[in-house]
Coordinates of C-alpha atoms in Angstrom, one line a residue:
X1 CA -78.5 113.6 204.9
X2 CA -77.1 111.5 202.3
X3 CA -76.2 112.6 198.7
X4 CA -79.1 111.4 197.2
X5 CA -80.6 113.9 199.9
X6 CA -78.8 116.7 198.8
X7 CA -79.2 116.7 195.2
X8 CA -82.8 117.0 196.5
X9 CA -82.7 119.7 198.3
X10 CA -80.0 121.2 195.5
X11 CA -83.4 120.4 193.0
X12 CA -84.8 122.3 194.7
X13 CA -83.6 125.1 195.4
X14 CA -83.2 125.8 192.0
X15 CA -86.3 125.7 191.3
X16 CA -87.5 128.0 194.5
X17 CA -84.6 130.8 192.8
X18 CA -86.2 131.0 189.4
X19 CA -88.7 130.3 190.5
X20 CA -87.7 134.7 192.8
X21 CA -86.2 134.9 189.5
X22 CA -83.2 135.1 191.1
X23 CA -81.1 132.4 189.2
X24 CA -80.8 135.1 185.9
X25 CA -82.6 134.1 182.4
X26 CA -82.5 130.6 183.5
X27 CA -86.4 128.4 183.1
X28 CA -87.1 125.9 184.5
X29 CA -86.7 123.9 182.4
X30 CA -82.7 124.1 182.2
X31 CA -82.7 122.4 185.5
X32 CA -80.7 119.6 185.1
X33 CA -82.4 116.5 186.0
X34 CA -82.2 115.9 189.7
X35 CA -79.4 112.8 188.8
X36 CA -77.4 115.2 186.9
X37 CA -76.5 117.3 190.0
X38 CA -75.1 114.6 191.9
X39 CA -72.6 116.2 194.9
X40 CA -68.7 114.3 195.7
X41 CA -66.7 114.1 198.0
X42 CA -64.3 116.5 198.3
X43 CA -60.1 115.8 198.3
X44 CA -59.5 118.3 201.5
X45 CA -62.0 117.6 204.6
X46 CA -61.6 121.3 204.5
X47 CA -63.6 122.1 201.9
X48 CA -66.5 120.5 203.9
X49 CA -68.9 117.1 203.5
X50 CA -69.5 117.5 199.6
X51 CA -69.8 119.4 197.5
X52 CA -71.5 120.4 194.2
X53 CA -71.0 122.7 191.2
X54 CA -74.1 123.3 189.5
X55 CA -73.9 126.9 189.4
X56 CA -71.2 125.4 187.1
X57 CA -73.2 123.5 185.7
X58 CA -75.6 126.0 184.7
X59 CA -74.4 129.8 184.7
X60 CA -74.3 130.0 180.4
X61 CA -77.7 128.9 181.0
X62 CA -78.2 131.6 183.5
X63 CA -76.2 134.1 182.2
X64 CA -74.3 135.2 185.2
X65 CA -70.7 134.7 186.1
X66 CA -70.9 131.0 187.8
X67 CA -69.3 132.3 191.8
X68 CA -72.8 134.6 191.7
X69 CA -75.2 131.8 190.9
X70 CA -72.9 130.0 194.0
X71 CA -73.5 132.5 195.8
X72 CA -77.1 132.8 195.3
X73 CA -77.6 129.4 195.6
X74 CA -74.9 129.0 199.0
X75 CA -77.2 132.0 200.4
X76 CA -80.7 129.1 200.0
X77 CA -78.7 126.3 200.9
X78 CA -77.4 128.0 204.3
X79 CA -80.7 128.1 205.7
X80 CA -81.5 124.4 205.1
X81 CA -82.4 122.1 207.7
X82 CA -79.3 119.8 209.0
X83 CA -76.7 121.4 206.7
X84 CA -73.9 123.8 208.8
X85 CA -72.9 126.1 206.8
X86 CA -72.3 126.6 203.3
X87 CA -69.1 128.0 200.7
X88 CA -68.6 129.1 197.4
X89 CA -64.5 128.4 196.5
X90 CA -63.0 128.6 193.6
X91 CA -65.2 129.1 190.2
X92 CA -67.8 128.5 191.3
X93 CA -67.8 125.2 193.6
X94 CA -70.9 125.4 196.6
X95 CA -68.7 123.1 199.8
X96 CA -72.0 122.0 202.3
X97 CA -70.5 121.4 206.0
X98 CA -73.8 119.6 207.6
X99 CA -74.3 119.1 211.3
X100 CA -73.3 116.4 212.6
X101 CA -76.9 115.3 213.6
X102 CA -77.8 115.3 210.1
X103 CA -73.7 113.8 208.4
X104 CA -74.6 110.9 211.4
X105 CA -78.0 110.1 210.4
X106 CA -77.3 107.9 208.4
X107 CA -76.1 105.6 210.7
X108 CA -79.3 105.0 211.4
X109 CA -80.9 104.5 208.1
X110 CA -78.1 101.6 207.6
X111 CA -79.6 100.2 210.7
X112 CA -83.4 100.7 209.7
X113 CA -82.8 99.1 206.2
X114 CA -80.5 96.3 207.0
X115 CA -80.1 94.4 203.7
X116 CA -82.2 96.1 201.5
X117 CA -79.7 99.6 202.4
X118 CA -78.3 100.9 199.1
X119 CA -80.5 98.7 197.1
X120 CA -83.0 100.3 195.1
X121 CA -85.8 100.0 192.0
X122 CA -84.1 101.5 189.4
X123 CA -83.4 98.8 187.1
X124 CA -87.9 97.4 187.4
X125 CA -89.0 95.1 185.2
X126 CA -86.5 95.2 183.2
X127 CA -85.8 91.7 181.9
X128 CA -81.7 90.9 181.6
X129 CA -80.3 87.9 180.1
X130 CA -76.6 87.7 181.2
X131 CA -74.6 85.4 179.8
X132 CA -70.9 84.2 181.2
X133 CA -68.0 81.6 181.4
X134 CA -69.7 79.6 178.2
X135 CA -66.9 78.0 178.0
X136 CA -66.5 75.0 175.4
X137 CA -66.3 71.6 177.5
X138 CA -63.3 70.5 175.7
X139 CA -60.9 70.0 179.4
X140 CA -61.8 71.5 183.2
X141 CA -62.5 75.3 183.5
X142 CA -59.3 77.8 183.3
X143 CA -58.8 81.5 184.9
X144 CA -59.9 83.3 182.2
X145 CA -62.9 81.7 182.8
X146 CA -62.7 81.6 186.3
X147 CA -62.5 85.3 185.9
X148 CA -65.4 85.7 183.9
X149 CA -67.3 83.5 186.6
X150 CA -66.0 85.5 189.5
X151 CA -67.4 89.1 187.6
X152 CA -70.1 87.8 185.5
X153 CA -72.0 86.3 189.3
X154 CA -71.2 89.8 191.0
X155 CA -72.6 92.0 188.3
X156 CA -75.6 89.3 188.4
X157 CA -75.8 90.6 192.3
X158 CA -75.1 94.2 191.1
X159 CA -78.1 94.4 188.6
X160 CA -81.0 92.3 191.1
X161 CA -79.3 95.0 193.2
X162 CA -80.5 98.0 191.6
X163 CA -84.1 95.6 191.0
X164 CA -83.3 94.0 187.4
X165 CA -84.7 90.5 186.7
X166 CA -81.5 88.7 185.8
X167 CA -81.6 85.3 184.1
X168 CA -77.7 84.2 184.4
X169 CA -77.3 81.8 181.6
X170 CA -73.9 79.3 180.4
X171 CA -74.0 78.6 176.0
X172 CA -72.2 75.1 176.3
X173 CA -70.3 74.7 172.3
X174 CA -71.4 71.2 172.1
X175 CA -71.3 72.1 168.9
X176 CA -68.7 72.2 165.8
X177 CA -65.3 71.3 165.3
X178 CA -63.7 71.6 168.6
X179 CA -66.2 68.9 169.7
X180 CA -65.1 66.4 167.5
X181 CA -61.4 67.5 168.4
X182 CA -61.7 66.5 171.9
X183 CA -63.3 63.3 170.8
X184 CA -60.2 61.8 169.0
X185 CA -58.4 62.9 171.3
X186 CA -60.3 60.4 173.9
X187 CA -60.0 57.9 171.3
X188 CA -56.1 58.7 171.2
X189 CA -56.0 58.5 174.9
X190 CA -57.7 55.5 175.1
X191 CA -55.9 53.8 172.1
X192 CA -52.4 55.1 174.0
X193 CA -51.7 56.7 170.1
X194 CA -50.4 60.3 170.4
X195 CA -52.3 62.9 170.5
X196 CA -54.4 64.0 167.1
X197 CA -52.6 67.3 165.3
X198 CA -55.5 69.1 166.8
X199 CA -56.1 67.6 169.3
X200 CA -56.3 68.0 173.3
X201 CA -53.5 66.7 175.4
X202 CA -53.3 66.7 178.9
X203 CA -53.8 64.4 182.3
X204 CA -57.8 65.5 181.7
X205 CA -58.0 63.7 178.6
X206 CA -56.0 60.8 180.1
X207 CA -58.6 60.4 182.7
X208 CA -61.7 61.5 180.6
X209 CA -60.7 58.0 178.5
X210 CA -61.0 56.5 181.8
X211 CA -63.4 57.2 182.9
X212 CA -65.1 57.0 180.0
X213 CA -64.6 53.2 179.0
X214 CA -65.6 52.3 182.4
X215 CA -68.1 53.6 182.3
X216 CA -70.0 52.2 178.8
X217 CA -68.6 48.4 180.3
X218 CA -70.9 49.7 183.3
X219 CA -73.8 50.4 181.0
X220 CA -72.1 46.5 178.5
X221 CA -71.1 48.8 175.7
X222 CA -67.6 47.6 174.7
X223 CA -65.9 51.4 173.5
X224 CA -63.1 50.2 171.9
X225 CA -64.0 47.5 170.3
X226 CA -66.3 49.9 168.1
X227 CA -65.5 50.6 164.6
X228 CA -63.1 52.6 164.1
X229 CA -62.1 55.1 160.6
X230 CA -58.7 57.2 160.4
X231 CA -59.2 60.8 159.1
X232 CA -55.8 61.4 158.1
X233 CA -53.0 63.1 158.0
X234 CA -52.5 67.0 157.9
X235 CA -50.5 68.6 155.9
X236 CA -46.5 67.9 157.3
X237 CA -48.4 64.1 157.5
X238 CA -48.9 64.6 160.8
X239 CA -51.9 61.9 162.5
X240 CA -55.5 64.1 162.9
X241 CA -56.6 61.1 164.7
X242 CA -60.0 59.3 164.2
X243 CA -62.7 60.5 161.6
X244 CA -66.3 60.2 161.8
X245 CA -66.7 56.8 163.8
X246 CA -69.7 55.4 165.9
X247 CA -66.1 55.3 168.1
X248 CA -65.5 58.4 168.1
X249 CA -69.4 59.3 168.5
X250 CA -69.5 57.1 171.6
X251 CA -66.4 58.8 173.4
X252 CA -67.9 62.4 172.3
X253 CA -71.0 62.1 174.3
X254 CA -69.9 60.4 177.0
X255 CA -67.2 62.5 177.1
X256 CA -68.5 65.4 176.5
X257 CA -71.2 65.2 179.6
X258 CA -69.5 64.1 181.8
X259 CA -67.1 67.8 180.4
X260 CA -69.8 69.5 180.6
X261 CA -70.4 68.5 184.5
X262 CA -66.9 69.0 185.9
X263 CA -67.9 72.4 184.9
X264 CA -71.3 72.4 186.3
X265 CA -69.9 71.1 190.1
X266 CA -67.3 73.1 189.8
X267 CA -69.7 76.6 188.9
X268 CA -70.9 75.6 191.8
X269 CA -68.1 75.4 193.8
X270 CA -67.7 78.3 192.9
X271 CA -71.1 79.6 194.9
X272 CA -71.6 80.2 190.6
X273 CA -75.2 78.8 189.6
X274 CA -76.9 79.3 186.5
X275 CA -80.3 80.0 185.4
X276 CA -80.3 78.5 182.1
X277 CA -77.8 76.1 181.1
X278 CA -78.0 77.2 176.6
X279 CA -77.1 74.2 174.0
X280 CA -75.5 74.6 171.8
X281 CA -76.7 71.8 169.0
X282 CA -80.4 72.6 170.6
X283 CA -80.5 75.1 168.0
X284 CA -80.0 72.7 165.3
X285 CA -81.7 69.6 166.4
X286 CA -85.4 71.8 167.0
X287 CA -85.2 74.0 163.3
X288 CA -84.0 77.2 165.1
X289 CA -80.6 78.0 162.3
X290 CA -83.0 77.5 159.4
X291 CA -85.9 79.3 160.9
X292 CA -84.1 82.4 162.0
X293 CA -82.4 82.5 159.1
X294 CA -85.3 82.3 156.8
X295 CA -86.4 84.8 158.5
X296 CA -83.3 87.0 157.4
X297 CA -83.4 85.7 154.2
X298 CA -87.6 87.2 153.7
X299 CA -86.0 90.5 155.5
X300 CA -83.5 90.0 152.8
X301 CA -80.6 90.4 154.1
X302 CA -79.1 86.6 153.4
X303 CA -77.8 86.4 149.6
X304 CA -76.1 83.5 147.4
X305 CA -72.9 84.5 146.5
X306 CA -69.6 81.8 144.6
X307 CA -71.7 78.9 146.3
X308 CA -72.0 80.7 149.1
X309 CA -74.8 81.3 151.4
X310 CA -74.3 85.3 153.1
X311 CA -75.5 87.6 155.6
X312 CA -75.3 91.2 154.5
X313 CA -74.5 92.2 157.4
X314 CA -72.6 95.5 156.1
X315 CA -77.0 96.6 155.8
X316 CA -76.7 96.4 159.2
X317 CA -73.9 98.6 160.0
X318 CA -70.6 95.0 160.2
X319 CA -67.3 96.1 158.4
X320 CA -68.4 93.7 156.2
X321 CA -70.7 91.2 155.1
X322 CA -70.6 87.4 156.4
X323 CA -70.1 83.9 156.0
X324 CA -72.3 82.0 157.3
X325 CA -73.1 78.5 155.2
X326 CA -69.7 77.7 153.7
X327 CA -69.6 76.6 149.4
X328 CA -69.5 72.6 150.9
X329 CA -73.0 73.2 152.8
X330 CA -71.4 73.0 156.4
X331 CA -73.5 76.3 158.8
X332 CA -70.3 78.3 160.0
X333 CA -69.5 79.2 163.2
X334 CA -71.6 82.6 163.5
X335 CA -74.8 80.6 162.4
X336 CA -76.1 79.5 165.4
X337 CA -74.8 83.2 166.9
X338 CA -77.8 84.8 164.2
X339 CA -80.1 82.5 166.3
X340 CA -79.2 81.7 169.6
X341 CA -80.1 86.3 169.9
X342 CA -83.5 86.2 168.9
X343 CA -83.7 82.6 171.0
X344 CA -83.0 84.5 173.8
X345 CA -85.5 88.1 173.0
X346 CA -88.1 85.2 171.8
X347 CA -88.0 82.6 174.5
X348 CA -91.0 81.9 177.1
X349 CA -91.0 79.9 180.0
X350 CA -90.1 80.6 183.5
X351 CA -87.3 81.1 183.7
X352 CA -86.3 81.2 179.9
X353 CA -88.1 84.4 179.7
X354 CA -87.8 87.4 176.4
X355 CA -84.7 88.8 177.6
X356 CA -85.5 93.2 177.0
X357 CA -81.1 93.5 177.2
X358 CA -79.4 90.2 176.1
X359 CA -75.4 90.9 177.5
X360 CA -72.6 89.1 176.4
X361 CA -69.4 88.7 177.8
X362 CA -66.3 87.1 176.0
X363 CA -62.4 87.2 175.7
X364 CA -60.3 89.6 174.6
X365 CA -59.7 87.6 172.1
X366 CA -63.6 87.9 170.3
X367 CA -63.5 91.5 169.6
X368 CA -63.9 91.4 166.1
X369 CA -67.6 89.9 167.0
X370 CA -68.9 93.4 168.2
X371 CA -69.8 94.2 164.7
X372 CA -71.2 91.3 162.9
X373 CA -73.0 90.5 166.2
X374 CA -74.9 93.7 166.5
X375 CA -75.2 94.6 162.9
X376 CA -77.9 90.9 163.7
X377 CA -79.4 92.9 166.6
X378 CA -79.9 95.2 163.7
X379 CA -81.4 92.8 161.6
X380 CA -84.0 91.9 163.9
X381 CA -84.9 94.8 164.6
X382 CA -83.0 96.0 167.6
X383 CA -80.9 98.6 169.4
X384 CA -77.2 97.4 169.0
X385 CA -76.0 98.5 172.2
X386 CA -78.6 98.4 174.0
X387 CA -81.0 95.3 173.4
X388 CA -77.6 93.5 172.1
X389 CA -74.4 94.7 174.7
X390 CA -70.7 93.4 175.0
X391 CA -68.1 92.7 177.4
X392 CA -64.7 92.2 176.4
X393 CA -63.0 91.2 179.1
X394 CA -58.5 90.7 179.0
X395 CA -56.4 88.0 179.8
X396 CA -55.2 86.9 183.7
X397 CA -51.7 85.8 184.8
X398 CA -50.9 83.8 187.2
X399 CA -47.8 84.3 189.2
X400 CA -45.4 82.0 191.8
X401 CA -42.3 82.6 193.6
X402 CA -42.9 85.8 190.7
X403 CA -42.9 83.6 187.6
X404 CA -45.9 83.5 185.5
X405 CA -47.6 80.6 185.7
X406 CA -48.6 79.3 181.4
X407 CA -51.6 78.2 181.3
X408 CA -52.8 75.7 178.0
X409 CA -56.1 73.5 177.4
X410 CA -54.4 72.2 174.0
X411 CA -50.3 71.7 177.1
X412 CA -51.5 70.1 179.1
X413 CA -49.9 73.6 181.6
X414 CA -53.9 74.4 182.8
X415 CA -54.7 77.1 185.7
X416 CA -57.9 75.5 186.4
X417 CA -60.4 76.4 188.8
X418 CA -59.9 73.9 191.2
X419 CA -56.1 74.7 191.6
X420 CA -57.4 78.5 191.8
X421 CA -59.4 77.9 195.5
X422 CA -56.4 74.7 195.7
X423 CA -54.5 77.6 196.8
X424 CA -56.2 80.7 198.5
X425 CA -59.5 79.7 198.8
X426 CA -63.4 81.0 196.5
X427 CA -63.3 84.5 198.3
X428 CA -59.8 85.0 197.7
X429 CA -60.1 84.1 194.0
X430 CA -63.8 85.8 194.0
X431 CA -62.9 89.1 194.9
X432 CA -59.6 90.2 193.1
X433 CA -61.0 88.7 190.1
X434 CA -64.3 91.2 190.4
X435 CA -62.1 93.6 191.6
X436 CA -60.6 94.7 188.6
X437 CA -61.6 95.9 185.7
X438 CA -63.2 93.6 182.9
X439 CA -61.2 95.7 180.4
X440 CA -57.8 95.6 182.3
X441 CA -55.6 92.4 182.6
X442 CA -54.4 91.5 185.8
X443 CA -51.9 89.0 186.5
X444 CA -53.0 87.2 190.3
X445 CA -50.5 86.6 192.9
X446 CA -50.9 83.7 194.8
X447 CA -49.1 84.7 197.7
X448 CA -50.3 87.4 198.2
X449 CA -54.1 86.0 197.9
X450 CA -52.4 83.5 200.5
X451 CA -51.2 85.8 202.8
X452 CA -52.9 87.3 206.1
X453 CA -52.0 90.7 205.4
X454 CA -53.2 94.7 205.1
X455 CA -51.2 94.1 201.3
X456 CA -53.7 90.9 200.7
X457 CA -57.1 93.0 199.6
X458 CA -59.9 90.6 201.2
X459 CA -59.1 90.2 204.1
X460 CA -58.3 93.4 204.6
X461 CA -61.7 94.2 203.8
X462 CA -62.9 91.1 205.8
X463 CA -61.0 91.2 208.5
X464 CA -63.0 95.6 209.5
X465 CA -65.9 93.4 209.2
X466 CA -64.4 91.0 211.5
X467 CA -62.9 93.9 214.4
X468 CA -66.9 95.1 214.2
X469 CA -68.9 91.7 214.8
X470 CA -65.4 91.5 217.8
X471 CA -65.8 95.2 219.1
X472 CA -70.8 93.9 219.1
X473 CA -68.8 91.4 221.5
X474 CA -66.7 93.8 224.0
X475 CA -69.5 96.5 224.0
X476 CA -72.6 93.3 224.9
X477 CA -69.9 92.6 227.5
X478 CA -69.9 95.8 229.0
X479 CA -73.5 96.2 228.8
X480 CA -73.2 99.2 225.9
X481 CA -77.3 100.2 224.5
X482 CA -76.8 102.0 221.9
X483 CA -80.2 102.0 221.8
X484 CA -80.9 105.3 222.1
X485 CA -78.4 107.0 221.7
X486 CA -77.2 110.8 221.0
X487 CA -76.3 111.0 216.8
X488 CA -74.9 114.4 217.4
X489 CA -72.4 113.4 218.8
X490 CA -70.1 111.4 216.7
X491 CA -68.3 114.9 215.7
X492 CA -65.4 113.8 214.6
X493 CA -62.7 113.9 211.6
X494 CA -62.2 110.1 211.8
X495 CA -66.6 110.3 212.6
X496 CA -67.2 112.1 209.4
X497 CA -65.4 110.3 207.0
X498 CA -66.8 107.2 208.2
X499 CA -70.0 108.6 207.6
X500 CA -69.3 110.3 204.3
X501 CA -68.4 106.4 203.3
X502 CA -71.3 104.7 204.2
X503 CA -73.2 107.9 202.4
X504 CA -71.8 107.3 199.2
X505 CA -73.4 103.2 199.0
X506 CA -76.2 103.7 197.9
X507 CA -75.3 105.4 194.5
X508 CA -71.8 103.1 194.7
X509 CA -74.7 100.3 193.7
X510 CA -76.8 102.4 191.1
X511 CA -73.6 103.1 189.4
X512 CA -72.0 99.8 189.0
X513 CA -75.1 98.3 187.2
X514 CA -75.1 100.8 185.2
X515 CA -71.0 101.6 183.8
X516 CA -71.3 97.1 184.6
X517 CA -68.8 98.2 186.8
X518 CA -69.1 95.0 190.2
X519 CA -65.5 96.2 190.9
X520 CA -66.1 99.7 191.4
X521 CA -68.5 97.8 194.5
X522 CA -65.2 95.9 195.5
X523 CA -63.0 99.4 195.6
X524 CA -65.9 101.4 197.7
X525 CA -65.3 98.5 200.2
X526 CA -61.6 98.3 200.6
X527 CA -62.3 103.1 201.3
X528 CA -65.4 101.8 203.9
X529 CA -62.5 99.6 205.8
X530 CA -60.2 101.5 205.4
X531 CA -62.2 105.0 206.9
X532 CA -63.0 102.3 209.4
X533 CA -59.3 100.8 210.4
X534 CA -58.4 104.2 211.4
X535 CA -61.4 104.9 213.0
X536 CA -61.2 101.9 215.7
X537 CA -57.8 103.0 216.2
X538 CA -58.4 106.6 216.7
X539 CA -61.9 105.7 219.1
X540 CA -63.1 103.7 221.4
X541 CA -65.8 102.8 221.9
X542 CA -65.3 99.5 224.7
X543 CA -62.8 101.2 227.8
X544 CA -60.0 99.7 227.9
X545 CA -57.2 99.7 230.8
X546 CA -53.7 101.9 230.7
X547 CA -51.2 99.5 229.2
X548 CA -47.7 99.9 231.7
X549 CA -45.8 101.6 229.1
X550 CA -49.0 104.3 229.3
X551 CA -49.5 104.1 233.4
X552 CA -46.2 105.4 232.7
X553 CA -46.0 108.2 230.7
X554 CA -45.6 111.9 232.6
X555 CA -49.5 113.6 233.8
X556 CA -50.9 115.1 231.4
X557 CA -50.6 112.3 228.6
X558 CA -52.1 109.8 231.2
X559 CA -54.3 112.0 231.6
X560 CA -54.9 112.5 227.9
X561 CA -55.0 108.5 227.0
X562 CA -57.7 108.1 229.4
X563 CA -60.1 110.3 227.8
X564 CA -59.2 108.8 224.5
X565 CA -59.9 105.5 225.5
X566 CA -62.9 106.1 228.6
X567 CA -65.8 106.9 226.3
X568 CA -68.6 108.9 227.9
X569 CA -71.4 106.0 227.9
X570 CA -73.0 108.7 225.3
X571 CA -70.4 108.4 222.7
X572 CA -69.8 105.1 223.6
X573 CA -73.0 104.1 222.6
X574 CA -73.2 106.7 219.3
X575 CA -70.0 104.9 218.4
X576 CA -71.3 101.3 219.2
X577 CA -73.8 102.5 216.3
X578 CA -72.2 103.8 213.7
X579 CA -69.5 100.3 214.3
X580 CA -72.8 98.2 213.6
X581 CA -73.6 100.2 210.0
X582 CA -69.7 99.6 208.7
X583 CA -70.8 95.9 209.4
X584 CA -74.1 96.1 207.8
X585 CA -72.8 97.6 204.7
X586 CA -69.3 95.5 204.1
X587 CA -71.4 92.1 204.7
X588 CA -73.5 93.8 202.2
X589 CA -71.2 94.4 199.8
X590 CA -68.7 91.9 199.9
X591 CA -72.2 89.5 199.5
X592 CA -72.8 91.5 196.3
X593 CA -69.2 89.7 195.0
X594 CA -69.7 87.2 196.6
X595 CA -67.9 87.1 199.4
X596 CA -67.9 85.8 202.9
X597 CA -68.1 88.0 205.9
X598 CA -66.3 86.8 208.3
X599 CA -66.3 87.4 212.5
X600 CA -64.0 86.2 213.1
X601 CA -60.6 85.8 212.2

């Protein structure tokens, strides 16, 4: 019996108590819905397998003391099949102990359902547009973007496990001043000139500049001889580099394409694939910006002031109105955000299908954008925080030899996606970045992630899977057949801990999706791996001879060791099935995080 089945049994019991008048003044409409009747795993195993606080939730409505109502539940629940005992504890907790066969039924559920165990359809029919990474194409993907790649892809997998149609999307910022600064940095590098005051530095700039020259030459274009134009100097007299010239445009178009391809390749190698690569520039080219501004203007949400055009965002909950067209006629960055949101909700053509929910995964420096973006959502007739959801991630600090490794596209000291993967591999990189709540800043310890120790969380979980595969190999060699195993023989305390962990997996999958929290999958896997490693060390599946040191012990201790190391066939068979159930759930969980499940380590 799993937690979901227990919740349904508690709900059924509540209705029976109401029908019989044994629940005081409580009526059927006062009974919490099944999803609110979740059971918890007691910290102390002596308090049973599962615990419910339904009596404390409902006592006030029933006009009864919590313990009295809890006792009414306990008396009825104790008669249900699969329950060994029920006790009332503390202020009104209902502690439930399952019989061993009922507790072990989860093993058959796992093995019968395979990788579908834990998955559900509660988000079925929903289209979720999940936009993540969306780094500017002005340099290699750095560690902040890599974190979003790991978390975003894991979240997409979790949402799909709950039945949602997920459209993974990368918003390619190929319009605006940052692209201009990138292009003029390439021009300066190509001519051996100092980097413009507001430009980008780094070895990658020199590399791309040379690639542009070579590619253009292959196309019959001498890019260095194209007309040039100075952008002048800044307030301190430093050069601003190349102005709006034919040469800058050639470097821009070729260089941006090269950077775009490099980012795509890097993400693909990181096992992150997108359904849509959306170009910001398309919003200007196809007239979407003008069209959706006009839509807002017709609604009365656009006005003119001080020569500029404003979005009346305070009408929709923002703290101040926002300029969308400057007095010089230039668009602000925000105007594209307006058009982009409307596009997400109303586009057509699979996979670019209209989204029921647009989820934005943004960096820590975007916290001030939430109010204005939610105002856009509201202005277009949608529900803020429902049709639009914004997740703000925090910083990543990369540590090496106990010191922080600085990163900056501008300074050229960049920790890129390739740097991280080369140092620790894709599995360790993805797992380490996805296992922490995105709201929390993290330190990535390169030394730890490269180690093969239990302190390395990804190694700890993967090793549990590899161990379970080794048990299978040894069991096959010993000809242990688990087909008709008696699962009631899984009756030890460590058996119970592993069984309870397996039973919690479906709830973890649902919670991780609803809270947009894929890190909960990683935390669950580490707990399951811990229970499994503990179980593995005390419960034998395959008979094992005593070591010389063990043979030298006293007769009573030797006999105890022989029994522990040589389980009877029926118990070995039951343990083998439990082993295989753990293997399946760990593999499923790692797959949700985009991490492999090795069969040997």
